[in-house]
């Protein structure tokens, strides 16, 4: 049953809240290897013109063979911790949003080890392209209740691992990357102004990377499943329709809960899936394109990493400043979608 109720996702109630959340640092990993549209056109029957016109993507970064969620997620986390003027041992909790872990039991602990955050507990969240927003909201709950003071949220995905490089309908969309932010307890204000999250499993078939098993008899009465994960399959038109309807809606609800209007948003940071989706959402919200963050042309769709990479690029270039109101929205497989309205900085 689809869960579309208002109450499930709203973050406006201060029930049980003891502390506020501040967003104090961002970081991302640098991936050197680039795969351009022209290069892809030598692999599948496509063209730079087709990809750029339909998606806005010109190139994507691909992890080198030695790279991993551990190394790239760790690099992003370390950069975010440094920007926040903290050290890894200050971190109480690491939440990793990923759909492509190095270890199916979770890669957050590997990142904890990689960066030397020896005090932190660490776990993974899987919610595909909504993963970063869902992880940010989850992290905020631990801070608001007083459980933890300093939390790093990492969004890292190597979608090249799950891509069918012979399927032109999907392989042109995706790239690899990692980004992170640091959240801290604030006694003076709560800069997570609102959030809203939704899931609709009835639409799971539209976008997934499902486990394909073969039943293998083990004993006379026990049959086990052996298999592997399929590459990403997607109904592009359905996903497009879903995104352009649900994303403006979830943002409008979040703004309402925060008692804000579109005019209060300094930067709209959507999951970087497709420039046409960004344009359609901006048009529906009546927000001018100069306030819409887009790095799609350079990165493609990096799944849970796309929002924190975009955020970090805008922070480091000085466009996002302390006190700016950011409206984030992630959407994708599940299907799932969500938004968070926050004020950047302490
Ligand atoms: N290069 C050239 N032609 C391509 C192509 C490619 N990379 N991919 C598909 N085509 C062709 C199709 O084969 C089809 O040809 P046909 O009419 O001869 O059968 C034609 O282009 C139209 O295909 P269609 O899938 O209907 O295209 P579209 O207009 O829906 O655009 C997407 C495809 C993927 C760009 C679009 O559906 C989309 O952006 N969807 C959202 C995807 C997304 O963001 N997913 C991630 C969400 S987290």
Coordinates of C-alpha atoms and ligand atoms in Angstrom, one line a residue:
X1 CA 0.0 0.0 0.0
X2 CA 1.4 3.4 -0.9
X3 CA 2.1 5.7 2.0
X4 CA 1.2 9.2 1.0
X5 CA 0.2 10.6 4.4
X6 CA 1.4 13.9 5.5
X7 CA 2.3 12.9 9.0
X8 CA 4.8 10.2 8.1
X9 CA 7.4 12.5 6.8
X10 CA 6.9 15.9 8.3
X11 CA 9.7 17.3 10.4
X12 CA 8.0 20.3 11.7
X13 CA 7.0 19.0 15.0
X14 CA 9.4 19.7 17.8
X15 CA 8.1 16.8 19.9
X16 CA 10.8 15.3 22.0
X17 CA 13.3 17.7 20.5
X18 CA 16.1 18.8 22.8
X19 CA 18.8 20.2 20.6
X20 CA 19.2 21.9 17.2
X21 CA 21.2 20.8 14.2
X22 CA 23.8 22.8 12.5
X23 CA 25.4 22.0 9.1
X24 CA 29.0 22.8 9.5
X25 CA 31.1 21.3 6.7
X26 CA 31.0 19.7 3.3
X27 CA 33.5 17.7 1.2
X28 CA 33.7 15.5 -1.8
X29 CA 36.1 13.2 -3.5
X30 CA 38.1 14.0 -6.7
X31 CA 37.7 11.4 -9.4
X32 CA 40.3 12.0 -12.1
X33 CA 39.0 9.7 -14.9
X34 CA 36.3 11.2 -17.2
X35 CA 34.1 9.3 -19.7
X36 CA 32.7 11.7 -22.2
X37 CA 29.6 11.3 -24.3
X38 CA 31.8 11.0 -27.4
X39 CA 33.7 8.2 -25.8
X40 CA 30.4 6.5 -24.9
X41 CA 29.2 6.8 -28.5
X42 CA 32.0 4.4 -29.4
X43 CA 30.7 1.8 -26.9
X44 CA 26.9 2.0 -27.6
X45 CA 24.8 3.5 -30.4
X46 CA 24.3 7.0 -29.1
X47 CA 25.7 10.5 -29.6
X48 CA 26.7 13.5 -27.6
X49 CA 23.9 15.4 -29.2
X50 CA 21.2 12.9 -28.1
X51 CA 22.5 12.6 -24.5
X52 CA 23.1 16.3 -24.0
X53 CA 19.6 17.3 -25.4
X54 CA 17.7 14.7 -23.4
X55 CA 19.6 14.8 -20.2
X56 CA 22.1 17.8 -20.0
X57 CA 24.9 15.3 -19.4
X58 CA 28.2 15.8 -21.3
X59 CA 30.5 13.6 -19.3
X60 CA 30.7 11.5 -16.1
X61 CA 33.5 10.5 -13.7
X62 CA 34.4 6.8 -13.4
X63 CA 36.2 5.4 -10.5
X64 CA 39.7 3.9 -11.2
X65 CA 40.1 0.2 -10.5
X66 CA 41.9 0.9 -7.2
X67 CA 39.1 3.2 -6.0
X68 CA 36.3 2.1 -3.7
X69 CA 33.4 3.3 -1.6
X70 CA 35.8 3.1 1.3
X71 CA 38.5 5.3 -0.4
X72 CA 36.2 7.8 -2.1
X73 CA 33.7 8.0 0.7
X74 CA 36.6 8.4 3.1
X75 CA 38.1 11.2 1.1
X76 CA 34.8 13.0 1.0
X77 CA 34.3 12.5 4.7
X78 CA 37.8 13.7 5.6
X79 CA 37.4 16.8 3.5
X80 CA 34.1 17.6 5.2
X81 CA 35.5 17.1 8.6
X82 CA 38.5 19.3 7.8
X83 CA 36.2 22.1 6.5
X84 CA 34.3 21.9 9.7
X85 CA 37.6 22.5 11.6
X86 CA 37.1 19.1 13.4
X87 CA 39.2 16.0 13.6
X88 CA 38.0 12.4 12.8
X89 CA 38.0 11.5 16.5
X90 CA 35.4 14.2 17.1
X91 CA 32.9 12.2 15.1
X92 CA 30.3 10.2 17.0
X93 CA 28.4 8.7 14.1
X94 CA 28.9 8.0 10.4
X95 CA 25.9 7.3 8.2
X96 CA 26.8 6.2 4.7
X97 CA 24.1 6.4 2.0
X98 CA 25.0 4.0 -0.8
X99 CA 23.5 1.4 -3.1
X100 CA 26.9 0.1 -4.2
X101 CA 28.8 -0.8 -1.1
X102 CA 32.2 -2.6 -1.2
X103 CA 30.7 -5.0 1.3
X104 CA 27.1 -6.0 1.3
X105 CA 27.3 -6.1 5.1
X106 CA 28.0 -2.3 5.0
X107 CA 30.8 0.0 4.1
X108 CA 30.4 2.7 6.7
X109 CA 32.7 0.8 9.1
X110 CA 35.3 0.7 6.4
X111 CA 35.1 4.5 6.0
X112 CA 35.3 4.8 9.8
X113 CA 38.6 2.8 9.7
X114 CA 39.8 4.7 6.6
X115 CA 39.6 8.1 8.2
X116 CA 40.5 7.1 11.7
X117 CA 37.2 8.1 13.3
X118 CA 37.8 5.6 16.0
X119 CA 35.0 6.8 18.3
X120 CA 32.3 6.7 15.7
X121 CA 29.7 4.1 15.2
X122 CA 28.9 3.6 11.6
X123 CA 26.2 2.1 9.4
X124 CA 24.8 2.2 5.9
X125 CA 21.5 3.4 4.6
X126 CA 20.2 2.2 1.2
X127 CA 17.6 4.5 -0.4
X128 CA 19.2 5.0 -3.9
X129 CA 18.9 8.6 -5.1
X130 CA 16.9 9.6 -2.0
X131 CA 19.6 8.1 0.2
X132 CA 21.5 11.3 1.1
X133 CA 18.3 13.2 2.1
X134 CA 17.1 10.2 4.1
X135 CA 20.5 9.8 5.8
X136 CA 20.6 13.5 6.6
X137 CA 17.2 13.4 8.2
X138 CA 18.2 10.2 10.1
X139 CA 21.4 11.9 11.4
X140 CA 19.4 14.9 12.5
X141 CA 17.2 12.8 14.7
X142 CA 20.2 11.5 16.6
X143 CA 21.4 15.0 17.2
X144 CA 18.0 16.4 18.2
X145 CA 17.5 13.7 20.8
X146 CA 20.9 14.4 22.3
X147 CA 22.3 11.0 21.5
X148 CA 25.2 12.3 19.4
X149 CA 26.9 15.6 18.9
X150 CA 28.8 15.2 15.6
X151 CA 27.6 13.2 12.7
X152 CA 29.1 12.7 9.2
X153 CA 26.7 11.8 6.4
X154 CA 28.3 10.4 3.4
X155 CA 26.6 9.8 0.0
X156 CA 28.8 7.6 -2.2
X157 CA 28.0 5.5 -5.2
X158 CA 29.9 3.7 -7.9
X159 CA 27.0 3.2 -10.3
X160 CA 29.5 2.0 -12.9
X161 CA 29.4 -1.2 -11.0
X162 CA 25.7 -1.7 -11.6
X163 CA 25.5 -0.3 -15.1
X164 CA 24.8 -2.5 -18.2
X165 CA 27.4 -0.9 -20.6
X166 CA 25.5 -2.3 -23.6
X167 CA 22.2 -0.7 -22.7
X168 CA 22.1 2.8 -24.2
X169 CA 18.9 3.7 -22.4
X170 CA 20.6 3.6 -19.0
X171 CA 24.4 3.6 -19.4
X172 CA 24.5 7.2 -20.6
X173 CA 23.0 8.5 -17.4
X174 CA 25.2 7.4 -14.6
X175 CA 28.5 8.2 -13.0
X176 CA 30.6 7.6 -9.9
X177 CA 31.2 10.0 -7.0
X178 CA 31.2 10.7 -3.3
X179 CA 30.2 13.7 -1.1
X180 CA 29.7 14.3 2.6
X181 CA 28.5 16.8 5.1
X182 CA 29.1 17.3 8.8
X183 CA 26.2 17.9 11.2
X184 CA 26.7 19.2 14.8
X185 CA 24.6 19.8 17.8
X186 CA 23.6 23.4 18.3
X187 CA 22.2 24.8 21.5
X188 CA 21.2 28.1 19.9
X189 CA 19.2 27.2 16.8
X190 CA 17.9 24.4 14.7
X191 CA 18.9 24.8 11.1
X192 CA 17.0 21.8 9.8
X193 CA 13.9 23.8 9.1
X194 CA 11.7 20.9 7.8
X195 CA 11.8 17.6 6.0
X196 CA 9.4 15.3 4.2
X197 CA 10.0 11.7 3.1
X198 CA 7.9 9.3 1.0
X199 CA 8.1 5.7 -0.3
X200 CA 6.0 3.9 -2.8
X201 CA 7.0 0.3 -3.3
X202 CA 4.2 -0.3 -5.8
X203 CA 6.4 1.4 -8.4
X204 CA 9.6 -0.6 -7.5
X205 CA 9.6 -2.1 -11.0
X206 CA 10.2 1.3 -12.6
X207 CA 13.8 1.4 -11.4
X208 CA 15.8 -1.3 -9.7
X209 CA 18.9 -3.4 -9.6
X210 CA 17.3 -6.6 -8.3
X211 CA 18.8 -9.8 -7.1
X212 CA 18.5 -12.6 -9.6
X213 CA 18.6 -16.0 -8.0
X214 CA 18.6 -19.6 -9.0
X215 CA 17.2 -22.2 -6.6
X216 CA 19.9 -24.7 -5.8
X217 CA 19.0 -27.8 -3.8
X218 CA 21.2 -28.2 -0.7
X219 CA 19.6 -31.2 1.0
X220 CA 16.5 -33.2 0.3
X221 CA 14.3 -30.5 2.1
X222 CA 16.3 -27.3 1.8
X223 CA 16.8 -25.2 -1.4
X224 CA 19.0 -22.2 -1.2
X225 CA 19.1 -19.1 -3.5
X226 CA 22.3 -18.5 -5.4
X227 CA 22.7 -15.6 -7.8
X228 CA 23.8 -12.1 -8.3
X229 CA 22.5 -8.6 -8.8
X230 CA 21.2 -7.5 -12.1
X231 CA 22.4 -4.2 -13.6
X232 CA 20.1 -1.2 -13.3
X233 CA 16.9 -1.4 -15.3
X234 CA 14.6 1.6 -15.7
X235 CA 11.4 2.7 -17.3
X236 CA 12.7 6.1 -18.2
X237 CA 9.3 7.7 -19.0
X238 CA 7.6 6.5 -15.8
X239 CA 10.5 7.7 -13.7
X240 CA 10.5 11.1 -15.5
X241 CA 6.7 11.5 -14.9
X242 CA 7.2 10.4 -11.2
X243 CA 10.0 13.0 -10.6
X244 CA 8.3 16.0 -12.2
X245 CA 5.1 15.4 -10.2
X246 CA 6.4 14.3 -6.8
X247 CA 9.5 16.5 -6.4
X248 CA 7.7 19.9 -6.6
X249 CA 5.0 18.5 -4.3
X250 CA 7.4 17.3 -1.7
X251 CA 9.3 20.6 -1.8
X252 CA 6.0 22.6 -1.5
X253 CA 5.0 20.6 1.6
X254 CA 8.4 21.0 3.2
X255 CA 8.3 24.8 2.6
X256 CA 4.9 24.8 4.2
X257 CA 6.1 23.0 7.2
X258 CA 9.0 25.4 7.5
X259 CA 6.7 28.3 7.2
X260 CA 8.6 29.5 4.2
X261 CA 7.9 30.2 0.5
X262 CA 9.8 29.6 -2.7
X263 CA 11.1 33.2 -2.4
X264 CA 13.0 32.3 0.8
X265 CA 15.1 29.6 -1.0
X266 CA 18.6 30.7 -1.8
X267 CA 19.6 27.5 -3.6
X268 CA 17.5 24.6 -4.9
X269 CA 19.7 21.4 -4.8
X270 CA 17.9 18.5 -6.5
X271 CA 19.3 15.1 -7.1
X272 CA 21.2 15.5 -10.4
X273 CA 19.2 13.0 -12.5
X274 CA 18.4 14.9 -15.6
X275 CA 18.5 18.6 -16.5
X276 CA 15.0 18.4 -18.0
X277 CA 13.7 17.2 -14.6
X278 CA 15.5 20.1 -12.9
X279 CA 14.1 22.6 -15.4
X280 CA 10.5 21.2 -15.0
X281 CA 10.7 21.3 -11.2
X282 CA 12.1 24.9 -11.2
X283 CA 9.3 26.0 -13.6
X284 CA 6.6 24.4 -11.5
X285 CA 8.0 26.1 -8.4
X286 CA 8.5 29.3 -10.2
X287 CA 12.1 29.5 -9.1
X288 CA 14.6 31.2 -11.4
X289 CA 17.3 29.0 -12.9
X290 CA 20.1 31.0 -11.4
X291 CA 19.1 29.6 -8.0
X292 CA 19.0 26.0 -9.2
X293 CA 22.3 24.1 -8.6
X294 CA 23.3 22.0 -11.6
X295 CA 26.5 20.1 -12.2
X296 CA 24.9 17.4 -14.3
X297 CA 26.9 18.3 -17.4
X298 CA 30.1 17.3 -15.6
X299 CA 29.0 14.4 -13.3
X300 CA 25.9 12.8 -14.7
X301 CA 23.7 11.0 -12.1
X302 CA 25.8 9.8 -9.2
X303 CA 22.9 8.4 -7.1
X304 CA 23.3 9.1 -3.4
X305 CA 26.4 11.2 -4.0
X306 CA 24.8 13.7 -6.3
X307 CA 23.4 16.2 -3.8
X308 CA 26.4 16.3 -1.4
X309 CA 28.8 16.7 -4.4
X310 CA 26.7 19.6 -5.8
X311 CA 26.4 21.2 -2.4
X312 CA 30.2 20.9 -1.7
X313 CA 31.0 22.4 -5.1
X314 CA 28.7 25.4 -4.4
X315 CA 30.1 25.9 -0.9
X316 CA 33.7 25.7 -2.0
X317 CA 33.2 28.1 -4.8
X318 CA 31.7 30.6 -2.4
X319 CA 28.2 30.6 -3.9
X320 CA 26.6 29.0 -0.9
X321 CA 27.2 31.2 2.1
X322 CA 26.5 30.8 5.9
X323 CA 22.9 31.5 6.5
X324 CA 21.7 30.6 3.0
X325 CA 18.5 28.6 2.9
X326 CA 18.9 25.4 0.9
X327 CA 16.1 23.2 -0.4
X328 CA 17.3 19.7 -1.1
X329 CA 15.3 17.0 -2.8
X330 CA 16.3 13.4 -3.6
X331 CA 14.2 11.0 -5.6
X332 CA 14.6 7.7 -7.4
X333 CA 14.5 3.9 -6.9
X334 CA 12.2 2.5 -4.3
X335 CA 10.5 4.5 -5.5
X336 CA 11.3 7.0 -2.9
X337 CA 11.5 10.7 -2.6
X338 CA 12.1 13.4 0.0
X339 CA 13.1 16.9 0.7
X340 CA 14.9 18.8 3.4
X341 CA 14.9 22.6 4.0
X342 CA 18.0 23.7 5.9
X343 CA 20.0 26.8 6.7
X344 CA 23.7 26.3 5.9
X345 CA 26.3 26.9 8.7
X346 CA 26.1 27.3 12.5
Ligands
LIG1 N1 21.0 7.4 -27.5 C1 20.3 7.4 -28.6 N2 19.0 7.0 -28.7 C2 18.5 6.5 -27.5 C3 19.2 6.5 -26.3 C4 20.5 6.9 -26.4 N3 21.3 6.9 -25.3 N4 18.4 6.0 -25.4 C5 17.2 5.7 -25.9 N5 17.3 6.1 -27.2 C6 16.2 5.9 -28.2 C7 15.2 4.9 -27.9 O1 15.7 3.6 -28.4 C8 14.0 5.3 -28.6 O2 14.1 5.0 -30.0 P1 12.9 4.4 -30.8 O3 11.9 5.5 -30.7 O4 13.5 4.2 -32.1 O5 12.5 3.2 -30.1 C9 14.1 6.8 -28.5 O6 15.4 7.1 -28.2 C10 13.2 7.4 -27.4 O7 13.4 6.6 -26.2 P2 12.7 7.0 -24.9 O8 13.2 6.0 -23.8 O9 11.3 7.1 -25.1 O10 13.4 8.4 -24.6 P3 12.9 9.5 -23.6 O11 12.5 10.7 -24.4 O12 12.0 9.0 -22.6 O13 14.3 9.9 -22.9 C11 15.4 9.4 -20.8 C12 15.0 8.9 -22.2 C13 16.1 8.3 -20.0 C14 16.4 10.5 -21.1 C15 14.2 10.0 -20.1 O14 13.1 9.1 -20.1 C16 14.5 10.4 -18.7 O15 15.2 11.3 -18.4 N6 13.9 9.7 -17.7 C17 14.2 9.9 -16.3 C18 15.4 9.0 -16.0 C19 16.1 9.3 -14.7 O16 16.3 10.5 -14.4 N7 16.4 8.3 -13.9 C20 17.1 8.4 -12.7 C21 16.1 8.9 -11.7 S1 16.9 8.8 -10.1

